[in-house]
Coordinates of C-alpha atoms in Angstrom, one line a residue:
X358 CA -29.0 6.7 -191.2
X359 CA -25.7 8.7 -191.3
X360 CA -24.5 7.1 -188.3
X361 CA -25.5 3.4 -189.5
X362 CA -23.8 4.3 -192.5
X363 CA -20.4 5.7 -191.7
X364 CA -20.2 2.5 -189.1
X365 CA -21.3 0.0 -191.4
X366 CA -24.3 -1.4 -189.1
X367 CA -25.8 -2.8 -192.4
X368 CA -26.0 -6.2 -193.3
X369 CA -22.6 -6.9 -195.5
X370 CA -24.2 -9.5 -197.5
X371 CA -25.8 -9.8 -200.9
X372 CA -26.5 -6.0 -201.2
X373 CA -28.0 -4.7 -204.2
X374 CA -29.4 -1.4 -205.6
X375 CA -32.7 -0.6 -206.5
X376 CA -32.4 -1.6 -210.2
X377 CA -31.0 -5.3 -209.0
X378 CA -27.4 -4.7 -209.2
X379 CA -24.7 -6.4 -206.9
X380 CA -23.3 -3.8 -204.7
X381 CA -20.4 -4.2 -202.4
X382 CA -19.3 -1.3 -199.7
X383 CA -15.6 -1.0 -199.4
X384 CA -15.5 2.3 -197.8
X385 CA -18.3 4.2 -196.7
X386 CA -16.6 7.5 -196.8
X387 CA -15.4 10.6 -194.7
X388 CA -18.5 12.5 -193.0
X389 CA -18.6 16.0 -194.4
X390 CA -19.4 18.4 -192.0
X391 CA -19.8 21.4 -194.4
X392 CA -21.9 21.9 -197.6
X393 CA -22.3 19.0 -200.3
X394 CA -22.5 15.6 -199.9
X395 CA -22.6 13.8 -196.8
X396 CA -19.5 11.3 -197.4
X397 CA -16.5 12.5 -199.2
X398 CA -14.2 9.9 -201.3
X399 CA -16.1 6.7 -200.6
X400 CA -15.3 3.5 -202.7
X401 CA -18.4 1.2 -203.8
X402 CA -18.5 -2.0 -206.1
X403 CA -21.2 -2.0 -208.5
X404 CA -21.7 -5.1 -210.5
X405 CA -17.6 -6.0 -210.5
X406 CA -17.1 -2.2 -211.4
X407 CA -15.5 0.0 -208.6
X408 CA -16.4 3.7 -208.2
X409 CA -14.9 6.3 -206.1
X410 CA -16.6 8.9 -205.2
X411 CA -19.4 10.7 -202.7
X412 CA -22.2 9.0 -201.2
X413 CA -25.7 11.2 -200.4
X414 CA -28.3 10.1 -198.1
X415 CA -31.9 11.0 -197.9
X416 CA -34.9 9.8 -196.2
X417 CA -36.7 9.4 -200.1
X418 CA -35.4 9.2 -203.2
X419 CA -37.7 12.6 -203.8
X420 CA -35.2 14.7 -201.6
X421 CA -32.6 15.1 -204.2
X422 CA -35.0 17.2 -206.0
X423 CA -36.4 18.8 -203.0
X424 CA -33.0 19.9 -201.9
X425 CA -32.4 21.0 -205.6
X426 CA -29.5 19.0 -205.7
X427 CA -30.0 18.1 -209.8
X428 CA -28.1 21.1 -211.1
X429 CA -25.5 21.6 -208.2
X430 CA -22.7 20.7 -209.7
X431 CA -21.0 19.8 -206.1
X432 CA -23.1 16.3 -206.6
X433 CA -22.7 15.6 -209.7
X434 CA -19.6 13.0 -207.9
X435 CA -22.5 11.3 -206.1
X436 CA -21.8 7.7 -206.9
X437 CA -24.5 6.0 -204.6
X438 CA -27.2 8.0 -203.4
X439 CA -28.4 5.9 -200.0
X440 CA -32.0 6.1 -198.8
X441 CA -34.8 5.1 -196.6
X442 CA -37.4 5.2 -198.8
X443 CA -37.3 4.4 -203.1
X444 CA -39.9 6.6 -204.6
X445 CA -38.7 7.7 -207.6
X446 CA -35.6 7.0 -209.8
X447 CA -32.8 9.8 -209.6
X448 CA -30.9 11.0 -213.1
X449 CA -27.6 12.7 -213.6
X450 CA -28.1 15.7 -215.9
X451 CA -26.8 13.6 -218.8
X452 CA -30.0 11.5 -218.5
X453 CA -27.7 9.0 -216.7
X454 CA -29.2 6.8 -213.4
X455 CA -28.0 7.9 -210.2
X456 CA -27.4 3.9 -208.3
X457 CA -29.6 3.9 -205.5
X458 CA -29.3 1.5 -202.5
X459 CA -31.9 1.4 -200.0
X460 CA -31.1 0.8 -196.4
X461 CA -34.2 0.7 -193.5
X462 CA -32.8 0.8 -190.1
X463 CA -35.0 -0.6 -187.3
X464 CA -37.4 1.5 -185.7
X465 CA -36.2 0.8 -181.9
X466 CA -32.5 2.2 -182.9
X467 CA -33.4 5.3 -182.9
X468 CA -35.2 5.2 -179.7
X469 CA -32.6 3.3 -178.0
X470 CA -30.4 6.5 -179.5
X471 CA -33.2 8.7 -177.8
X472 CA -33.3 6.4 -174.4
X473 CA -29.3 7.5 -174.2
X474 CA -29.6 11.1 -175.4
X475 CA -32.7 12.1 -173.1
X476 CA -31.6 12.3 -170.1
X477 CA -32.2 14.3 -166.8
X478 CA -29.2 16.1 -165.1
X479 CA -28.6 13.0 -162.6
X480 CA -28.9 10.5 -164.8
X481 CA -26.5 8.3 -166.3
X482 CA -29.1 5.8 -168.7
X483 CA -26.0 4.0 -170.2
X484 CA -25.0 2.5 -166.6
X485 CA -26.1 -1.2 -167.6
X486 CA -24.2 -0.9 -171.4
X487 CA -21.1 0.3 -168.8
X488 CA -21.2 -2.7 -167.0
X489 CA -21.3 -5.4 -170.3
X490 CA -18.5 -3.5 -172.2
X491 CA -15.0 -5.4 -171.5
X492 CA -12.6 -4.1 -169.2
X493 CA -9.8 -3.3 -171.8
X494 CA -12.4 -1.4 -174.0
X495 CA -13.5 0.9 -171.0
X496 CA -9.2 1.3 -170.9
X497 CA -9.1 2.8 -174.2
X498 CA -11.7 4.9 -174.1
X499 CA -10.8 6.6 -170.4
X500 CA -7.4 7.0 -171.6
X501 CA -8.4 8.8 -174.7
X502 CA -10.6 10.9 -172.8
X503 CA -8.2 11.9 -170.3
X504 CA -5.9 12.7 -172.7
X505 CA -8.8 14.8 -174.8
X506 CA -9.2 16.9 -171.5
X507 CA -5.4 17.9 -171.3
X508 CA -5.1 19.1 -174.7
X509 CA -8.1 20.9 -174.4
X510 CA -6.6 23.0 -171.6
X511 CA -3.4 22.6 -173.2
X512 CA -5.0 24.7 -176.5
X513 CA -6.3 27.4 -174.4
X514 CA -3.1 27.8 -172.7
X515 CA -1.5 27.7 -176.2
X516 CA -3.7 30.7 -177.8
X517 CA -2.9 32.3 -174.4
X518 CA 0.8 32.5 -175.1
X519 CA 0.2 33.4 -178.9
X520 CA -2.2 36.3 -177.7
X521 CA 0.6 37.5 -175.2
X522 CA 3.6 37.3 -178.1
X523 CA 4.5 34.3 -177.1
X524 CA 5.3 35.2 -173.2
X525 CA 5.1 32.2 -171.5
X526 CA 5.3 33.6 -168.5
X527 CA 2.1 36.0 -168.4
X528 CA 0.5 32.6 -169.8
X529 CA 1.4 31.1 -166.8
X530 CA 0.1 33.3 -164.6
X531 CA -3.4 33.8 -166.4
X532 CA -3.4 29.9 -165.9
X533 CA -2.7 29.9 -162.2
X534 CA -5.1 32.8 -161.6
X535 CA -7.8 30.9 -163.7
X536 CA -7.2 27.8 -161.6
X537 CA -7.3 29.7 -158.2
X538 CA -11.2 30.2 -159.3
X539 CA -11.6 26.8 -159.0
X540 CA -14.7 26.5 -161.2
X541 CA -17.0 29.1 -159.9
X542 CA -15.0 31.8 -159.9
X543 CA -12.5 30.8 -163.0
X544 CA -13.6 33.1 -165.6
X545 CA -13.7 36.6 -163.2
X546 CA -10.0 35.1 -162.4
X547 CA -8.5 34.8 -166.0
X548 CA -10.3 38.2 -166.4
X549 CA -8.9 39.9 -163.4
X550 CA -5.3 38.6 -164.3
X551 CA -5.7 39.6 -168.5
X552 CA -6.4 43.2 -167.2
X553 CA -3.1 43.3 -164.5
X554 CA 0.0 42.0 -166.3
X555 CA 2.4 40.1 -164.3
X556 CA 5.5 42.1 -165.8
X557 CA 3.9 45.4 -163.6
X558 CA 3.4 44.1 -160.3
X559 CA 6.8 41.8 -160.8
X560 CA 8.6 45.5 -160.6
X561 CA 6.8 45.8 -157.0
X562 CA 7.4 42.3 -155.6
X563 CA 9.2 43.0 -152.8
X564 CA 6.0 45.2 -151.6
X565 CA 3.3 42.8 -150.9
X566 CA 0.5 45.7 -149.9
X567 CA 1.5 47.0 -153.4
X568 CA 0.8 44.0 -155.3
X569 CA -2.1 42.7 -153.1
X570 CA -3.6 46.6 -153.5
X571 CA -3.2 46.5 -157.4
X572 CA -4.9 43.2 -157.8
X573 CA -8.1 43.6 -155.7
X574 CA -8.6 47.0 -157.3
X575 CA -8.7 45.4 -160.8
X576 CA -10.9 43.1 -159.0
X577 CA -13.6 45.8 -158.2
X578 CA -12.7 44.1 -154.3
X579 CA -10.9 46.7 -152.0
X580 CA -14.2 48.0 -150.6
X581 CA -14.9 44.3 -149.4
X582 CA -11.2 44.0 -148.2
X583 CA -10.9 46.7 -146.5
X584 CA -14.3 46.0 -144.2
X585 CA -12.8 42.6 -143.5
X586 CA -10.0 42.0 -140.6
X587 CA -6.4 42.6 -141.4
X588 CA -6.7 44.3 -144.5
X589 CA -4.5 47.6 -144.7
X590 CA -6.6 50.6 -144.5
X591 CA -3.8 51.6 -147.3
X592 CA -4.8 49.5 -149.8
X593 CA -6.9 51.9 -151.3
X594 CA -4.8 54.6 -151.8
X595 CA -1.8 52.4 -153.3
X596 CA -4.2 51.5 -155.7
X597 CA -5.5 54.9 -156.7
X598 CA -1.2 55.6 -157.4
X599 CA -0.6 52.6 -159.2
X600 CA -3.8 52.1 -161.7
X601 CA -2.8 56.1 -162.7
X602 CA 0.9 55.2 -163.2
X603 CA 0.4 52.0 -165.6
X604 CA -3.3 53.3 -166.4
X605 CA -4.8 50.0 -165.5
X606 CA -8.6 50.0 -166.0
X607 CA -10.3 47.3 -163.9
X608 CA -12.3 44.7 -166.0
X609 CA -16.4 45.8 -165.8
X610 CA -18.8 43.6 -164.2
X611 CA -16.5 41.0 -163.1
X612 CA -19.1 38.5 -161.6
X613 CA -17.7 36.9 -158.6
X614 CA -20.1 34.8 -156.8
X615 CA -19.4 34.5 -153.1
X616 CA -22.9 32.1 -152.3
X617 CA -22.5 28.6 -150.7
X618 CA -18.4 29.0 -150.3
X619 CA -16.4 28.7 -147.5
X620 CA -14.7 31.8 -146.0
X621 CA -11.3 30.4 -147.5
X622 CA -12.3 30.0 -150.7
X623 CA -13.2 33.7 -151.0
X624 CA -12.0 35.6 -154.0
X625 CA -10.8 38.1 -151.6
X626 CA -8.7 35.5 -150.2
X627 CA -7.7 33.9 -153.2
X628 CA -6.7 37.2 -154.8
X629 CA -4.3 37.5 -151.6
X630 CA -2.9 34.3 -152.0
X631 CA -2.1 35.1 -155.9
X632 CA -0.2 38.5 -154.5
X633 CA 1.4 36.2 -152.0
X634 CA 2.6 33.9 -154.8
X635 CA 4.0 36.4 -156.8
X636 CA 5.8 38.0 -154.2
X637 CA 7.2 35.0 -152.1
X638 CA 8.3 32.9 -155.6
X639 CA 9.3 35.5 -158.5
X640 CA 10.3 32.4 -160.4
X641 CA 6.9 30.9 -160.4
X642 CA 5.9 30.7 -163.5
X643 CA 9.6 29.4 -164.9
X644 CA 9.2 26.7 -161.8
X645 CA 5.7 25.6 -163.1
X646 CA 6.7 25.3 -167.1
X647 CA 10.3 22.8 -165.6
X648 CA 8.0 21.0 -162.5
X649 CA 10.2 17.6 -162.6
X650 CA 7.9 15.7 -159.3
X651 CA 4.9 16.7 -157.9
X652 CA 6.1 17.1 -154.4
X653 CA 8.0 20.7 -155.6
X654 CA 4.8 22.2 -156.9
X655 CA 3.0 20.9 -153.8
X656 CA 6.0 22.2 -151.7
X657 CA 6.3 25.6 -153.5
X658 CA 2.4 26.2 -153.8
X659 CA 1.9 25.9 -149.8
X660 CA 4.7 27.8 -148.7
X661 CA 2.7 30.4 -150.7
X662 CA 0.8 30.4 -147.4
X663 CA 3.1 30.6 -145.1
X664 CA 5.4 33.2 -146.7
X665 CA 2.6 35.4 -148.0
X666 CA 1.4 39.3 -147.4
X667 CA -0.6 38.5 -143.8
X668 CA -2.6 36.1 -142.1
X669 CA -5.3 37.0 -144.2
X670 CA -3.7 34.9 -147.3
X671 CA -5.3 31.6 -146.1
X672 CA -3.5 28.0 -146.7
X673 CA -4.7 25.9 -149.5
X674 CA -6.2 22.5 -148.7
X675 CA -4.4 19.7 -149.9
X676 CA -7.5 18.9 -152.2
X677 CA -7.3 22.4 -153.1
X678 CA -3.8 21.8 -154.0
X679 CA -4.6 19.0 -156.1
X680 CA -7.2 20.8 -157.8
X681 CA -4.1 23.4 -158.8
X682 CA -1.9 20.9 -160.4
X683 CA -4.6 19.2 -162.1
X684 CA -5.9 22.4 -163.8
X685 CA -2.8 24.1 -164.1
X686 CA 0.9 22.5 -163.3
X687 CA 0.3 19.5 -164.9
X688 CA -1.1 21.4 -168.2
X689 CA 1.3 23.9 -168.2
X690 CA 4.4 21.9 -167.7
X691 CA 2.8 19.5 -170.0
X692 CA 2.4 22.3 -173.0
X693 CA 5.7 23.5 -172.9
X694 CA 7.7 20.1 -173.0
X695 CA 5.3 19.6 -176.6
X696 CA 5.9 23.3 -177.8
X697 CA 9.6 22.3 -177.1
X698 CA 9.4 19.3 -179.1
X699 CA 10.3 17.3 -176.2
X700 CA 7.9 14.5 -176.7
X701 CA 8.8 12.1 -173.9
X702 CA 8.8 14.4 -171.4
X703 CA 5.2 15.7 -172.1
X704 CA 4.1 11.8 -171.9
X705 CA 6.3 11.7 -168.4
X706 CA 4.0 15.0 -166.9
X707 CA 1.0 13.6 -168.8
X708 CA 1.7 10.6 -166.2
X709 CA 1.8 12.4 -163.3
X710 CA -2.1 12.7 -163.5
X711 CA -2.0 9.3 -162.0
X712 CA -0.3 10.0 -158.8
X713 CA -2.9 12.5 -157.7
X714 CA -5.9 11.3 -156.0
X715 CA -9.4 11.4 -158.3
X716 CA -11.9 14.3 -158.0
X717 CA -14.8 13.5 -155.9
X718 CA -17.7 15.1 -157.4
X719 CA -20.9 14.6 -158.7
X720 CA -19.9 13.9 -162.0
X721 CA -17.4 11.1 -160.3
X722 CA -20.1 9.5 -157.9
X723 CA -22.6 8.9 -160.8
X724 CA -19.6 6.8 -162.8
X725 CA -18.5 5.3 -160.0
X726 CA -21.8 4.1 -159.4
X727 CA -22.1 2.7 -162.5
X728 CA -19.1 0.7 -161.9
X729 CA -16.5 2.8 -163.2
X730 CA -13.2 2.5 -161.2
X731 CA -11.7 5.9 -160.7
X732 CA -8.0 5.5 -158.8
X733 CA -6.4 8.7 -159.9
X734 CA -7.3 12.4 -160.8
X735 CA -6.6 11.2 -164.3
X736 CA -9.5 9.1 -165.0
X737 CA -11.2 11.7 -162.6
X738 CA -10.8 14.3 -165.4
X739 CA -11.5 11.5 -168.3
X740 CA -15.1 11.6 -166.8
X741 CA -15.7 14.7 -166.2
X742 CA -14.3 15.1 -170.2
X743 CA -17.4 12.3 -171.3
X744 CA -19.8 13.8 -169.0
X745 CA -19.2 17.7 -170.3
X746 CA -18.2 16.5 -173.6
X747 CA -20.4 13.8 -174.5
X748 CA -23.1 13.1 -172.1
X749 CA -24.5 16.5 -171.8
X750 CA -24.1 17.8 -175.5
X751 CA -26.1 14.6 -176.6
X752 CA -23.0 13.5 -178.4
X753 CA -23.7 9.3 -177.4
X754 CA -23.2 8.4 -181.5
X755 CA -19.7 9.9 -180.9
X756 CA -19.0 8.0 -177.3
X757 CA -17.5 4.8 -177.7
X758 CA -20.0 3.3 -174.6
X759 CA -23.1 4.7 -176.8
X760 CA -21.6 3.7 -179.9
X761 CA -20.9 -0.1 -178.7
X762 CA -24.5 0.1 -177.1
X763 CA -26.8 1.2 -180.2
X764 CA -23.7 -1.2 -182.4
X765 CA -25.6 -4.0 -180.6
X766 CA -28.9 -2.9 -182.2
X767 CA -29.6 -5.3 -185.5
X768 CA -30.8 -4.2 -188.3
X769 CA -33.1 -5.2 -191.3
X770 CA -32.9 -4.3 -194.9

């Protein structure tokens, strides 16, 4: 009933209230999310007499006094109280009648909202309302998606720089390291690099053993390196110097996970290649937050590899690469150019989403298949924002497919 409601899926025509009086909905109202009525500052027509005001909705008339709304004074605004079923009249504490309008919504919309929002984890039941919605709809809503999914990464690296005084540069490097995780190990990553500050091993950059023995201390990971080839049997000891000189404290129960990964994509490895970073490119982070092209970050990020601490550092895949400028270049760059009110720019980075070749996952496959065309990384990430955001939190009323979809569903009065 809220969600017919607030979209006007009623019929528009010769509406009256309970007691026979012409009513005419100019505005439904703004949903209210907290306590008190359920539509703020809603505008109604009641026999040629406009009333502004909030609008409450109940299943029965009988609610109101059920949810002992009578003497809260926060609904004593309620200028149409909208329900289901009219079992009793409704009075103001004055004596005066509540106007009451009921609305009955056909039985099969709410299972068709149920056939959307009960779904298995490889299902996509909206496939066949994908394919009927017009192509410059679809266009709309990807874009706002992909757009949703960079400021939500751009808000995280945000609160980072407000939670590190506004140092953009130890944001930059909590980013990267979060992004080196690639998914699985992404939270252990932005952990590992919170508890070692980039300003410490920055005085030690011309050491690589130092930096790479600080970091895979605070990673809980020498023991691992050390049994694996061409790790220095000296890492240890470095880091026994170094934690007692800054009085670093390695983060408890970090949590990597090492299962179905590639020897590459080790932490171990990955913990390297951010020691190799930060030793062969001291300007990293500055270099990220000003990227003009992708080809510099590419170019930058994989002579990481080839300029690192050993043999041990690993190259990055070029999918891998992709992966990094997706979930942190592109965001960071992208987040500075809006903190420095320099608009344009931030739409120019926002862009280069489109020159990167689209994830292929199984959140990807399953749009795809569905008949969703998917040409860059950008409307990669614009799915995997409506599969995380929407799809799987049961959110279809809120997703313009589902919304269009149950929109189709008539209803009676």
């Amino acid at each position: 009933m809220h969600y017919v409601w607030a979209n006007r899926l009623f019929p528009q025509n010769n509406l009256t209230t309970v007691d026979g009086k012409r009513l005419q909905v100019i505005n439904p109202g703004i949903i209210n999310n907290g306590a008190g009525p359920d539509f703020f500052n809603a505008s109604v027509i009641i026999d040629n007499q406009t009333w502004v005001g909030n609008v409450e909705i109940h299943l029965r008339a009988s609610d109101w006094h059920r949810h002992k709304h009578t003497d809260d004074p926060a609904y004593q605004t309620v200028i149409l109280h909208v329900v289901e079923t009219d079992d009793q009249p409704i009075y103001r504490p004055n004596g005066e009648v509540i106007p009451q309008f009921v609305m009955k919504c056909r039985p099969d919309l709410n299972a068709s909202f149920r056939a959307l929002a009960d779904f298995s984890v490889d299902t996509l039941p909206c496939s066949a309302a994908i394919k009927d919605i017009p192509s410059i709809y679809m266009t709309d809503w990807v874009t706002a998606l992909g757009y949703e999914r960079l400021h939500e990464k751009v808000e995280r690296i945000e609160s980072l720089v407000a939670s590190n005084s506004g140092d953009w540069n130890e944001a930059a490097y909590i980013t990267i390291a979060r992004a080196l995780g690639f998914g699985t190990n992404s939270q252990p990553f932005e952990r590992l690099a919170r508890a070692t500050p980039l300003r410490i091993m920055r005085r030690h950059a011309d050491n690589p053993l130092i930096v790479e023995a600080i970091l895979l201390g605070q990673a809980g990971l020498l023991d691992a390196a050390l049994r694996m080839e061409g790790y220095s049997p000296r890492l240890a000891t470095e880091y026994q110097f170094f934690a007692a000189k800054f009085g670093l404290l390695p983060p408890a129960d970090m949590g990597w996970k090492f299962s179905r990964m590639r020897p590459q994509n080790f932490p171990i490895r990955r913990i390297s290649y951010l020691g190799a970073l930060i030793c062969s490119c001291r300007d990293f982070t500055s270099r990220l937050l000003g990227i003009e092209r992708l080809a510099d970050a590419y170019d930058m990020l994989a002579d990481v590899a080839r300029n690192g601490t050993g043999n041990h550092t690993g190259a990055l895949s070029k999918s891998s690469l992709d992966i990094l400028c997706i979930n942190a270049v592109i965001p960071l760059a992208y987040a500075y150019a809006n903190y420095n009110g320099n608009y344009t720019r931030a739409r120019e980075i926002a862009e280069l989403l489109h020159e990167i070749k689209p994830e292929s996952n199984r959140i990807t496959t399953m749009f795809a298949s569905a008949g969703i065309n998917i040409p860059s990384a950008f409307v990669s990430q614009a799915m995997v924002q409506l599969r995380r955001e929407y799809c799987e939190k049961r959110k279809c009323l809120y997703c313009r497919i589902g919304h269009r979809h149950l929109s189709a569903c008539s209803l009676r009065m």
